[in-house]
mmCIF file of C-alpha atoms in Angstrom:
data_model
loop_
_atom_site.group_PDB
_atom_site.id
_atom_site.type_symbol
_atom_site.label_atom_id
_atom_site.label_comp_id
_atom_site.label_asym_id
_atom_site.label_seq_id
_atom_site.Cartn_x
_atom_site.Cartn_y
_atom_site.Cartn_z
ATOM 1 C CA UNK A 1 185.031 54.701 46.831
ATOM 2 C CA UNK A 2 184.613 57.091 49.389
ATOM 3 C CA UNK A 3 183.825 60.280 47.113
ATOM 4 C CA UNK A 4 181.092 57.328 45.875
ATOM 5 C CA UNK A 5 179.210 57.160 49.117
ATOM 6 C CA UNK A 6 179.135 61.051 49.630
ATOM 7 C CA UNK A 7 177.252 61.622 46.859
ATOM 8 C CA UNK A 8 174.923 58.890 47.700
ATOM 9 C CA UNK A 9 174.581 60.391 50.790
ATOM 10 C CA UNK A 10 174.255 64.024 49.554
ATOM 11 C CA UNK A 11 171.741 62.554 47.224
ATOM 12 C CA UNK A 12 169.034 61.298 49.543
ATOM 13 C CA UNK A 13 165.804 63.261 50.005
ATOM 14 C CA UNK A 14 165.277 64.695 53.787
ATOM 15 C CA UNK A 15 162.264 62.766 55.288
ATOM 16 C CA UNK A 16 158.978 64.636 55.701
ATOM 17 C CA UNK A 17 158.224 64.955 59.366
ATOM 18 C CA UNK A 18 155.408 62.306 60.066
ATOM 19 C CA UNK A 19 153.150 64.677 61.944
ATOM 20 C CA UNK A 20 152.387 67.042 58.585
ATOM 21 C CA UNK A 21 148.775 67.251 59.282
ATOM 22 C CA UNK A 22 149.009 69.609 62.299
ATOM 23 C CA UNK A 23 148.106 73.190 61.739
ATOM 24 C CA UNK A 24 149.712 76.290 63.519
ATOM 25 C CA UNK A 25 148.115 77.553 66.617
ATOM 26 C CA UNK A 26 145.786 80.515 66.568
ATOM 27 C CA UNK A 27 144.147 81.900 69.294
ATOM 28 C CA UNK A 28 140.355 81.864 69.275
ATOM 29 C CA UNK A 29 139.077 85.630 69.283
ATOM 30 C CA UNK A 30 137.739 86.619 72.422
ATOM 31 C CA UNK A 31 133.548 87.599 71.771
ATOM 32 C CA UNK A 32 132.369 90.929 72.912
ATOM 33 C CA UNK A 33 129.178 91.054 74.938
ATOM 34 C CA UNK A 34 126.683 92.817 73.090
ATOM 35 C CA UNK A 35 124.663 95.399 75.059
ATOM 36 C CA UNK A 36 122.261 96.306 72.469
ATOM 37 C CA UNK A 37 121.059 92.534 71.428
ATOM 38 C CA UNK A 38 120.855 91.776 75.006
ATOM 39 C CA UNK A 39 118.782 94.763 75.680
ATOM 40 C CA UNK A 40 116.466 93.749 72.242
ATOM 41 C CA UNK A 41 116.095 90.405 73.334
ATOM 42 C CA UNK A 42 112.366 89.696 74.490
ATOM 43 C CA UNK A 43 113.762 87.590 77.535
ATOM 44 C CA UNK A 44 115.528 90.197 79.242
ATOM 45 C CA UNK A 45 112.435 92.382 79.280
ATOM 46 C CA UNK A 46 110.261 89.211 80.760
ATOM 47 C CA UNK A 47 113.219 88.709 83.635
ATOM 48 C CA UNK A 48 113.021 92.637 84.695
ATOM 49 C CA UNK A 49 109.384 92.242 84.570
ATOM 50 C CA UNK A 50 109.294 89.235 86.856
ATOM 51 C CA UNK A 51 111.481 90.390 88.985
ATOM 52 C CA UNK A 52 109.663 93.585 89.360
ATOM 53 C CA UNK A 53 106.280 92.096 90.161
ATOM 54 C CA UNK A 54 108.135 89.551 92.230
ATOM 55 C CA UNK A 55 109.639 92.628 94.333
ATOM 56 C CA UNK A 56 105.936 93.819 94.347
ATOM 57 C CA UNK A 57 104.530 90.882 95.677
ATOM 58 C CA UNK A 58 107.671 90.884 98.551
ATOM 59 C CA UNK A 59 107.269 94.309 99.520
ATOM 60 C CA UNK A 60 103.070 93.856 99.848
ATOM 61 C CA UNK A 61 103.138 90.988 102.032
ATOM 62 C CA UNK A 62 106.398 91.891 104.054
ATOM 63 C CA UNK A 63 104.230 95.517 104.477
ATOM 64 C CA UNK A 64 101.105 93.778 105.527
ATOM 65 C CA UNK A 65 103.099 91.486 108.316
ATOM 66 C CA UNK A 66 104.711 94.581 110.044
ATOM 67 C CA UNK A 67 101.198 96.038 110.661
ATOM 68 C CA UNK A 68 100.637 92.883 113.243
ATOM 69 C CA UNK A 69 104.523 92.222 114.218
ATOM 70 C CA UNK A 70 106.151 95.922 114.323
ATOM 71 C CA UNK A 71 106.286 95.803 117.850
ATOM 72 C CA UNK A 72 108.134 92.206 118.213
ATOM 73 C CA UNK A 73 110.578 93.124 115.218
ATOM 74 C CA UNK A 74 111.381 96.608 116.365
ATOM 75 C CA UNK A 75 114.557 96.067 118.095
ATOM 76 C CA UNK A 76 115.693 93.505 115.532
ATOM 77 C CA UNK A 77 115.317 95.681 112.554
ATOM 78 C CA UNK A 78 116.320 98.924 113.681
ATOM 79 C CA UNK A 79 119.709 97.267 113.575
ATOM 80 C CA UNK A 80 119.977 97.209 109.462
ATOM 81 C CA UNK A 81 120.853 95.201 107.201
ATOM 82 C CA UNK A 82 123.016 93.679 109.883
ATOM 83 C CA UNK A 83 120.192 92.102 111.600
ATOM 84 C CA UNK A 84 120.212 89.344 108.330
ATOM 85 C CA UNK A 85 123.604 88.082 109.866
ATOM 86 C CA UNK A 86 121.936 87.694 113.499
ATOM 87 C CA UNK A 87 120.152 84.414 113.994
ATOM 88 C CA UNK A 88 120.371 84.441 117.493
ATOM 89 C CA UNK A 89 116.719 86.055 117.924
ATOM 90 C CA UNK A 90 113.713 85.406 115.578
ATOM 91 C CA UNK A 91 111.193 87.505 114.223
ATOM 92 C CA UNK A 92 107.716 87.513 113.303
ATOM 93 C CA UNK A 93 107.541 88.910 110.012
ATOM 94 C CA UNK A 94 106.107 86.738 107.777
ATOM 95 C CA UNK A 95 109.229 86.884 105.285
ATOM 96 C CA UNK A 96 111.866 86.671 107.394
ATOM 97 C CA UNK A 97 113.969 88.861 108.390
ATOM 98 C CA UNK A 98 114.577 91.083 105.026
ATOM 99 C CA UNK A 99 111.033 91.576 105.237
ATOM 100 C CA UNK A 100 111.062 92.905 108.468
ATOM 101 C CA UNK A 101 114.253 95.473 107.395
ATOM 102 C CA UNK A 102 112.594 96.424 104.550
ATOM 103 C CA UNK A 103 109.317 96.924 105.916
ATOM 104 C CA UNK A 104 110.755 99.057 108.969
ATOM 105 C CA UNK A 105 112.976 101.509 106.504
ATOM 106 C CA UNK A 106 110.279 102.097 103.877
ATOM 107 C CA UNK A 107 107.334 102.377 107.116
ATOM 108 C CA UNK A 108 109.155 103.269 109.892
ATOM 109 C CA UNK A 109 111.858 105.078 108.759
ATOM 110 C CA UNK A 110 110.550 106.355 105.686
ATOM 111 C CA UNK A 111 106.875 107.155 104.034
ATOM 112 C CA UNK A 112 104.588 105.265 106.740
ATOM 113 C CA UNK A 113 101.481 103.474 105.583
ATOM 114 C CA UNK A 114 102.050 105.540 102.387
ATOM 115 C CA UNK A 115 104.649 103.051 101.430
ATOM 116 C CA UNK A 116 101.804 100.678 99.904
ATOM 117 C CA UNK A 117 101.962 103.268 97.036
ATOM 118 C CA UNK A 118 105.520 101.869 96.307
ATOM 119 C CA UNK A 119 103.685 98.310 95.227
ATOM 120 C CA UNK A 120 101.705 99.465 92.781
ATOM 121 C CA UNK A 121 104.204 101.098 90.630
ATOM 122 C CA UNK A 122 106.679 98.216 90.946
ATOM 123 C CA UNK A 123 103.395 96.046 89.960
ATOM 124 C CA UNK A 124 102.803 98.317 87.338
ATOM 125 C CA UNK A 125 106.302 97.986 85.823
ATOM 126 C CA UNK A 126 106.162 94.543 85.819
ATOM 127 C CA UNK A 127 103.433 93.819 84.153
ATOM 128 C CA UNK A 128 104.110 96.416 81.533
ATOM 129 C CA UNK A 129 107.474 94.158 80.800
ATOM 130 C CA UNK A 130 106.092 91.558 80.820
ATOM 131 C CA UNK A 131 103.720 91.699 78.625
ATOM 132 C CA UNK A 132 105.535 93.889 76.297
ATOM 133 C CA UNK A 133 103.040 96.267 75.505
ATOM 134 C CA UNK A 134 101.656 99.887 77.679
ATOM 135 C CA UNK A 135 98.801 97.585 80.281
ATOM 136 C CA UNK A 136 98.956 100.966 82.474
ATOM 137 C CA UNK A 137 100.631 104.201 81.884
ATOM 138 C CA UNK A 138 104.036 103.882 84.362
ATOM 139 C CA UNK A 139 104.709 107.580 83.819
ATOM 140 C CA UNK A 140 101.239 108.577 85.521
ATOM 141 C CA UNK A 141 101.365 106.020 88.281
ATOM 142 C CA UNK A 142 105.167 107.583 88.786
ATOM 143 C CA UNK A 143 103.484 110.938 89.594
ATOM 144 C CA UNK A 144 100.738 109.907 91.575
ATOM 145 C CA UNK A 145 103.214 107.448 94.062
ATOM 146 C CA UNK A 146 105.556 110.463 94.093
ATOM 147 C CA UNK A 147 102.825 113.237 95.152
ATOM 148 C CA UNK A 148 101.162 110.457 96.954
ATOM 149 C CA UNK A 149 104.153 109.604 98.914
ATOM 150 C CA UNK A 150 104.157 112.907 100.287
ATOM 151 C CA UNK A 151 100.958 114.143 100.694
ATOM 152 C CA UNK A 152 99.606 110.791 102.868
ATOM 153 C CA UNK A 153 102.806 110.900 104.746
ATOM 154 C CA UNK A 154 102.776 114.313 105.511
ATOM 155 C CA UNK A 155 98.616 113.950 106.681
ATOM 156 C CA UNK A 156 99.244 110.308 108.526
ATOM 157 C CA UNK A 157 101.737 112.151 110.558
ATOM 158 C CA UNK A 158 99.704 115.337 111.424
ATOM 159 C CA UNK A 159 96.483 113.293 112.322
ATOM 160 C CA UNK A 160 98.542 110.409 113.933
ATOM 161 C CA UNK A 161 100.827 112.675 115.918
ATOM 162 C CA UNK A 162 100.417 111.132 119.228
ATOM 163 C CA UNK A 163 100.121 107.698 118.237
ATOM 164 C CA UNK A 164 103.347 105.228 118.910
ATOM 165 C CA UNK A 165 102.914 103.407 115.571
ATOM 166 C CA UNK A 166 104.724 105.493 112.327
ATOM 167 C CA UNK A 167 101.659 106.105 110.804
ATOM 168 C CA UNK A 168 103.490 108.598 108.479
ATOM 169 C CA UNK A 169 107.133 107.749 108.657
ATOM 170 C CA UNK A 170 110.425 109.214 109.524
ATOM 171 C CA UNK A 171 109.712 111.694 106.082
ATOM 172 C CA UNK A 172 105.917 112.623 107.446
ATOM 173 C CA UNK A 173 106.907 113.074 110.689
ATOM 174 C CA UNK A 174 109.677 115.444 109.556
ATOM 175 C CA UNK A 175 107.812 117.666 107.542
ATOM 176 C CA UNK A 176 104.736 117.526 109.256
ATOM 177 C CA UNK A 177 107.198 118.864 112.408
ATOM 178 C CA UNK A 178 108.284 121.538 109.993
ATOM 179 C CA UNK A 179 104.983 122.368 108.935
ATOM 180 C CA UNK A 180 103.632 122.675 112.396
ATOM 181 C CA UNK A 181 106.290 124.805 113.714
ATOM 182 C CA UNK A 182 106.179 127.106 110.880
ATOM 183 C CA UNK A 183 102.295 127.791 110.778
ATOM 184 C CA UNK A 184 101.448 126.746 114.161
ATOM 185 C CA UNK A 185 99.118 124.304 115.686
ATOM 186 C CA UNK A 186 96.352 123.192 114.481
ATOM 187 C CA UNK A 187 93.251 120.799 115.306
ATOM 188 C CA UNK A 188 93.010 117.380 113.848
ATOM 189 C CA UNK A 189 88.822 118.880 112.923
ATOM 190 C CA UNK A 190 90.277 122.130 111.888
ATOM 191 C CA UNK A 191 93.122 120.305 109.445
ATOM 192 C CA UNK A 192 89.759 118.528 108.226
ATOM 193 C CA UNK A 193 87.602 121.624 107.570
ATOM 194 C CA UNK A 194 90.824 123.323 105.719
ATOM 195 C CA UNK A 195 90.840 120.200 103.626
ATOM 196 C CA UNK A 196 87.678 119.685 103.249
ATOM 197 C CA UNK A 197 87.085 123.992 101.877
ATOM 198 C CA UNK A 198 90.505 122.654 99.612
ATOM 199 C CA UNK A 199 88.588 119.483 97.684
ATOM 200 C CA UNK A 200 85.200 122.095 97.417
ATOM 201 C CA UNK A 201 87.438 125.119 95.534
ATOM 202 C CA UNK A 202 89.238 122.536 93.442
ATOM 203 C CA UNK A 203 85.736 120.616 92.531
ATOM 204 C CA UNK A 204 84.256 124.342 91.573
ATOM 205 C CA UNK A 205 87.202 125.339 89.560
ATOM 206 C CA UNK A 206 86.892 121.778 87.959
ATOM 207 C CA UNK A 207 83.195 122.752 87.185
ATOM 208 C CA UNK A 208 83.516 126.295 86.107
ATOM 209 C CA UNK A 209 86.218 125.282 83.537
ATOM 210 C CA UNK A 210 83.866 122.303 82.444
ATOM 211 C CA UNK A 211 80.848 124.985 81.680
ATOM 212 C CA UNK A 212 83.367 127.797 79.993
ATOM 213 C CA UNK A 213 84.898 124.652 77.671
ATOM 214 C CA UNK A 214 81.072 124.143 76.919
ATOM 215 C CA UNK A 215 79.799 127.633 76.114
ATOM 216 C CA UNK A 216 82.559 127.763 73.656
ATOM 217 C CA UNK A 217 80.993 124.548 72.055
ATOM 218 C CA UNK A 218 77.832 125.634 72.196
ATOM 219 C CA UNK A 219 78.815 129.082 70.444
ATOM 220 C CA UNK A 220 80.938 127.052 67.812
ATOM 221 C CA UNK A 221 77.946 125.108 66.889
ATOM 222 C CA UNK A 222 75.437 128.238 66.607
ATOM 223 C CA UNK A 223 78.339 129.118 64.317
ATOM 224 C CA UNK A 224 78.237 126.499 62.158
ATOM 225 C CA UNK A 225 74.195 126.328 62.294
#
């Protein structure tokens, strides 16, 4: 009787475990950020360009404020970047006080009035992304901020010498110093006849290559008469 019930023991079929539907765990695959599509994506161009013109827009007005409120704001921004953190004093500038620390490092400490130049090729930048297509040549209005930079600093600061404003920066000022000391003085109508004589050889250069590019049409056509 007993061997009986072991077999009908041994017999019975091991019950399936009621929770058969449950898969094994896998863990989900972790997506790489791709550079390339971002950097193909239309959007991304439209953000820098917004951003760019935005900066443009900043840097204009926070420019045109110091002109009227660099004498209020001097002491306040001469302190950095650590004058954002100091709200015991308030300034004029019309954007706060990041406009008056950027405006007194790019004017003050920097390129002077030439620092208007900056604008335009952050403007021009912007607008070229985003409208996705060449509106104005960035690689031109690079060169022409970069010698401009110089050149108007360099002459705000000789002309402007005595004046207490930074007519031609912390960079004008410098070179215009080294300049000065290297060649000597000179008179603010004497700087203007030298530059003046400058423009009048470069215009006649200008028109003697215009006439020799000419004759050499002129004798190409006989030519071909």
């Amino acid at each position: 009787m007993a061997n009986k019930l072991k077999k009908k023991v041994k017999s019975t079929p091991a019950k399936k475990p009621a929770n058969s539907d449950v898969k094994p765990f896998r863990p989900e695959k972790d997506e790489k950020l791709d550079l390339k599509a971002i950097a193909r994506d239309e959007r991304t161009w439209k953000i820098i360009g917004t951003v760019s013109l935005l900066l443009a827009i900043f840097l204009f007005i926070s420019f045109c404020s110091y002109l009227f409120t660099w004498k209020e704001d001097q002491a306040i921004a001469s302190q950095g970047f650590s004058a954002l953190l100091d709200n015991d004093k308030p300034v004029a500038n019309l954007l706060g006080r990041f406009g008056a620390v950027m405006s007194y490092f790019f004017i003050f400490k920097a390129f002077g009035l030439a620092s208007f130049l900056i604008c335009t090729f952050f403007f021009v930048v912007g607008v070229n992304l985003l409208f996705r297509r060449k509106v104005f040549s960035i690689w031109r209005n690079l060169k022409y901020v970069t010698l401009g930079l110089l050149v108007l600093s360099v002459s705000l600061a000789f002309i402007f010498s005595n004046s207490d404003f930074a007519f031609g920066g912390g960079v004008g000022n410098m070179i215009s110093g080294k300049l000065v000391g290297a060649m000597g003085t000179l008179e603010p109508q004497q700087f203007y006849y030298y530059w003046q004589l400058g423009t009048l050889s470069g215009n006649l250069t200008q028109l003697l290559s215009f006439l020799k590019n000419w004759r050499q049409k002129l004798t190409v056509m006989k030519r071909a008469i």
